[in-house]
């Protein structure tokens, strides 16, 4: 069921998934405004983010647009620290997908959050849990 995400597990062994891009050429004056810093993400990050949104669209029964409610039901809030420290070994697929959705949404408000989720190993751990669920369902 989660193959669209679990197929990326072999690529999730890196230590670097992107880098900050800082505008060091412009002086910030009206003629040369500085650009906001941003992260140039590895293509793996973009592909996984797209796969999360595609899963959400193709599986409305998961109700991932209500990821905050799913997290709250599992005693998590939508903050980064709350979902980063959860032991996922006993979580179901809907909850893990809600965590992945939360990670993508947090990035919209906190640039660099997704980079942290990848480089800390959280994304790999969560996707591994989805693979474990798939494997258990095939037995």
PDB file of C-alpha atoms in Angstrom:
ATOM      1  CA  UNK A   1       0.000   0.000   0.000  1.00  0.00           C
ATOM      2  CA  UNK A   2       2.853   2.410   0.804  1.00  0.00           C
ATOM      3  CA  UNK A   3       5.191   1.448  -2.056  1.00  0.00           C
ATOM      4  CA  UNK A   4       5.131   4.975  -3.479  1.00  0.00           C
ATOM      5  CA  UNK A   5       7.073   6.027  -0.385  1.00  0.00           C
ATOM      6  CA  UNK A   6       8.920   2.886   0.679  1.00  0.00           C
ATOM      7  CA  UNK A   7      10.671   2.656  -2.677  1.00  0.00           C
ATOM      8  CA  UNK A   8      12.817   5.588  -1.480  1.00  0.00           C
ATOM      9  CA  UNK A   9      14.274   3.738   1.521  1.00  0.00           C
ATOM     10  CA  UNK A  10      17.556   2.877  -0.264  1.00  0.00           C
ATOM     11  CA  UNK A  11      18.069   6.600  -0.972  1.00  0.00           C
ATOM     12  CA  UNK A  12      17.500   7.589   2.654  1.00  0.00           C
ATOM     13  CA  UNK A  13      20.966   6.736   3.919  1.00  0.00           C
ATOM     14  CA  UNK A  14      22.540  10.096   3.103  1.00  0.00           C
ATOM     15  CA  UNK A  15      23.648  12.591   5.696  1.00  0.00           C
ATOM     16  CA  UNK A  16      22.931  15.643   3.532  1.00  0.00           C
ATOM     17  CA  UNK A  17      19.611  16.319   1.777  1.00  0.00           C
ATOM     18  CA  UNK A  18      19.989  19.963   0.871  1.00  0.00           C
ATOM     19  CA  UNK A  19      21.848  23.138   1.618  1.00  0.00           C
ATOM     20  CA  UNK A  20      20.987  26.674   2.528  1.00  0.00           C
ATOM     21  CA  UNK A  21      21.349  29.251  -0.230  1.00  0.00           C
ATOM     22  CA  UNK A  22      22.218  32.704   1.050  1.00  0.00           C
ATOM     23  CA  UNK A  23      22.260  35.836  -1.070  1.00  0.00           C
ATOM     24  CA  UNK A  24      25.793  37.171  -0.735  1.00  0.00           C
ATOM     25  CA  UNK A  25      25.866  39.117  -3.992  1.00  0.00           C
ATOM     26  CA  UNK A  26      23.190  41.770  -3.426  1.00  0.00           C
ATOM     27  CA  UNK A  27      23.648  44.668  -1.014  1.00  0.00           C
ATOM     28  CA  UNK A  28      20.017  44.988   0.072  1.00  0.00           C
ATOM     29  CA  UNK A  29      19.447  48.400  -1.451  1.00  0.00           C
ATOM     30  CA  UNK A  30      16.406  49.098  -3.632  1.00  0.00           C
ATOM     31  CA  UNK A  31      18.357  48.483  -6.844  1.00  0.00           C
ATOM     32  CA  UNK A  32      19.811  45.214  -5.523  1.00  0.00           C
ATOM     33  CA  UNK A  33      17.438  43.705  -2.937  1.00  0.00           C
ATOM     34  CA  UNK A  34      18.622  40.683  -1.017  1.00  0.00           C
ATOM     35  CA  UNK A  35      16.763  37.427  -1.628  1.00  0.00           C
ATOM     36  CA  UNK A  36      15.425  35.506   1.328  1.00  0.00           C
ATOM     37  CA  UNK A  37      17.520  32.496   2.288  1.00  0.00           C
ATOM     38  CA  UNK A  38      16.118  29.212   1.048  1.00  0.00           C
ATOM     39  CA  UNK A  39      17.077  25.567   0.897  1.00  0.00           C
ATOM     40  CA  UNK A  40      18.132  23.873  -2.308  1.00  0.00           C
ATOM     41  CA  UNK A  41      16.739  20.412  -1.610  1.00  0.00           C
ATOM     42  CA  UNK A  42      18.029  17.152  -3.018  1.00  0.00           C
ATOM     43  CA  UNK A  43      15.692  15.650  -5.630  1.00  0.00           C
ATOM     44  CA  UNK A  44      14.875  12.806  -3.219  1.00  0.00           C
ATOM     45  CA  UNK A  45      13.250  15.299  -0.836  1.00  0.00           C
ATOM     46  CA  UNK A  46      11.129  16.779  -3.608  1.00  0.00           C
ATOM     47  CA  UNK A  47      10.089  13.340  -4.845  1.00  0.00           C
ATOM     48  CA  UNK A  48       9.094  12.177  -1.361  1.00  0.00           C
ATOM     49  CA  UNK A  49       7.181  15.368  -0.688  1.00  0.00           C
ATOM     50  CA  UNK A  50       5.304  14.853  -3.979  1.00  0.00           C
ATOM     51  CA  UNK A  51       4.639  11.208  -3.069  1.00  0.00           C
ATOM     52  CA  UNK A  52       3.156  12.265   0.288  1.00  0.00           C
ATOM     53  CA  UNK A  53       0.752  14.674  -1.420  1.00  0.00           C
ATOM     54  CA  UNK A  54      -0.099  12.081  -4.089  1.00  0.00           C
ATOM     55  CA  UNK A  55      -0.871   9.520  -1.374  1.00  0.00           C
ATOM     56  CA  UNK A  56      -3.124  12.029   0.369  1.00  0.00           C
ATOM     57  CA  UNK A  57      -5.060  12.622  -2.850  1.00  0.00           C
ATOM     58  CA  UNK A  58      -5.375   8.946  -3.777  1.00  0.00           C
ATOM     59  CA  UNK A  59      -6.355   7.795  -0.272  1.00  0.00           C
ATOM     60  CA  UNK A  60      -9.084  10.136   1.009  1.00  0.00           C
ATOM     61  CA  UNK A  61     -10.063   7.488   3.569  1.00  0.00           C
ATOM     62  CA  UNK A  62      -6.905   8.423   5.514  1.00  0.00           C
ATOM     63  CA  UNK A  63      -8.265  11.959   6.013  1.00  0.00           C
ATOM     64  CA  UNK A  64      -4.769  13.427   5.888  1.00  0.00           C
ATOM     65  CA  UNK A  65      -6.150  16.936   5.467  1.00  0.00           C
ATOM     66  CA  UNK A  66      -7.045  16.502   9.162  1.00  0.00           C
ATOM     67  CA  UNK A  67      -3.519  15.468  10.129  1.00  0.00           C
ATOM     68  CA  UNK A  68      -3.642  17.669  13.249  1.00  0.00           C
ATOM     69  CA  UNK A  69      -6.665  15.754  14.547  1.00  0.00           C
ATOM     70  CA  UNK A  70      -4.949  12.416  13.841  1.00  0.00           C
ATOM     71  CA  UNK A  71      -1.839  13.560  15.703  1.00  0.00           C
ATOM     72  CA  UNK A  72      -3.891  14.867  18.637  1.00  0.00           C
ATOM     73  CA  UNK A  73      -5.742  11.545  18.873  1.00  0.00           C
ATOM     74  CA  UNK A  74      -2.295   9.944  19.275  1.00  0.00           C
ATOM     75  CA  UNK A  75      -1.159  12.421  21.938  1.00  0.00           C
ATOM     76  CA  UNK A  76       1.020  14.523  19.638  1.00  0.00           C
ATOM     77  CA  UNK A  77       0.759  18.150  18.705  1.00  0.00           C
ATOM     78  CA  UNK A  78       1.716  19.534  15.346  1.00  0.00           C
ATOM     79  CA  UNK A  79       5.027  20.913  16.575  1.00  0.00           C
ATOM     80  CA  UNK A  80       8.332  19.606  15.293  1.00  0.00           C
ATOM     81  CA  UNK A  81       9.592  18.318  18.622  1.00  0.00           C
ATOM     82  CA  UNK A  82       6.395  16.465  19.362  1.00  0.00           C
ATOM     83  CA  UNK A  83       6.507  14.353  16.208  1.00  0.00           C
ATOM     84  CA  UNK A  84      10.302  13.978  16.148  1.00  0.00           C
ATOM     85  CA  UNK A  85      10.434  12.193  19.486  1.00  0.00           C
ATOM     86  CA  UNK A  86       7.600   9.684  19.009  1.00  0.00           C
ATOM     87  CA  UNK A  87       8.381   5.975  18.919  1.00  0.00           C
ATOM     88  CA  UNK A  88       6.650   4.872  15.725  1.00  0.00           C
ATOM     89  CA  UNK A  89       7.012   1.110  16.217  1.00  0.00           C
ATOM     90  CA  UNK A  90       3.404   0.653  17.324  1.00  0.00           C
ATOM     91  CA  UNK A  91       1.756   3.356  15.222  1.00  0.00           C
ATOM     92  CA  UNK A  92      -0.634   2.553  12.401  1.00  0.00           C
ATOM     93  CA  UNK A  93      -0.208   3.715   8.820  1.00  0.00           C
ATOM     94  CA  UNK A  94      -2.669   6.584   9.090  1.00  0.00           C
ATOM     95  CA  UNK A  95      -0.771   8.074  12.023  1.00  0.00           C
ATOM     96  CA  UNK A  96       2.609   7.709  10.326  1.00  0.00           C
ATOM     97  CA  UNK A  97       1.210   9.299   7.169  1.00  0.00           C
ATOM     98  CA  UNK A  98      -0.190  12.137   9.311  1.00  0.00           C
ATOM     99  CA  UNK A  99       3.313  12.662  10.714  1.00  0.00           C
ATOM    100  CA  UNK A 100       4.747  12.814   7.195  1.00  0.00           C
ATOM    101  CA  UNK A 101       2.026  15.254   6.162  1.00  0.00           C
ATOM    102  CA  UNK A 102       2.722  17.386   9.228  1.00  0.00           C
ATOM    103  CA  UNK A 103       6.417  17.487   8.328  1.00  0.00           C
ATOM    104  CA  UNK A 104       5.618  18.771   4.839  1.00  0.00           C
ATOM    105  CA  UNK A 105       3.207  21.373   6.213  1.00  0.00           C
ATOM    106  CA  UNK A 106       5.601  22.572   8.931  1.00  0.00           C
ATOM    107  CA  UNK A 107       8.114  23.358   6.175  1.00  0.00           C
ATOM    108  CA  UNK A 108       5.684  25.915   4.762  1.00  0.00           C
ATOM    109  CA  UNK A 109       5.926  27.939   7.967  1.00  0.00           C
ATOM    110  CA  UNK A 110       9.421  27.046   9.146  1.00  0.00           C
ATOM    111  CA  UNK A 111      11.960  26.939   6.339  1.00  0.00           C
ATOM    112  CA  UNK A 112      14.453  24.191   6.980  1.00  0.00           C
ATOM    113  CA  UNK A 113      12.157  21.965   9.020  1.00  0.00           C
ATOM    114  CA  UNK A 114      12.001  19.321   6.298  1.00  0.00           C
ATOM    115  CA  UNK A 115      15.791  19.344   6.045  1.00  0.00           C
ATOM    116  CA  UNK A 116      15.959  18.653   9.772  1.00  0.00           C
ATOM    117  CA  UNK A 117      13.430  15.798   9.528  1.00  0.00           C
ATOM    118  CA  UNK A 118      15.504  14.192   6.767  1.00  0.00           C
ATOM    119  CA  UNK A 119      18.959  14.732   8.243  1.00  0.00           C
ATOM    120  CA  UNK A 120      17.920  13.578  11.723  1.00  0.00           C
ATOM    121  CA  UNK A 121      16.647  10.299  10.253  1.00  0.00           C
ATOM    122  CA  UNK A 122      13.003  10.859  11.156  1.00  0.00           C
ATOM    123  CA  UNK A 123      11.717  10.575   7.587  1.00  0.00           C
ATOM    124  CA  UNK A 124      13.645   7.349   7.077  1.00  0.00           C
ATOM    125  CA  UNK A 125      12.328   5.949  10.348  1.00  0.00           C
ATOM    126  CA  UNK A 126       8.725   6.834   9.478  1.00  0.00           C
ATOM    127  CA  UNK A 127       8.952   5.392   5.971  1.00  0.00           C
ATOM    128  CA  UNK A 128      10.591   2.254   7.386  1.00  0.00           C
ATOM    129  CA  UNK A 129       7.572   1.898   9.685  1.00  0.00           C
ATOM    130  CA  UNK A 130       5.304   2.033   6.605  1.00  0.00           C
ATOM    131  CA  UNK A 131       7.394  -0.732   5.022  1.00  0.00           C
ATOM    132  CA  UNK A 132       7.093  -2.815   8.194  1.00  0.00           C
ATOM    133  CA  UNK A 133       3.302  -2.380   8.059  1.00  0.00           C
ATOM    134  CA  UNK A 134       3.256  -3.444   4.403  1.00  0.00           C
ATOM    135  CA  UNK A 135       5.458  -6.460   5.168  1.00  0.00           C
ATOM    136  CA  UNK A 136       3.214  -7.524   8.060  1.00  0.00           C
ATOM    137  CA  UNK A 137       0.118  -7.265   5.860  1.00  0.00           C
ATOM    138  CA  UNK A 138       1.694  -9.571   3.265  1.00  0.00           C
ATOM    139  CA  UNK A 139       2.304 -12.372   5.748  1.00  0.00           C
TER     140      UNK A 139
END
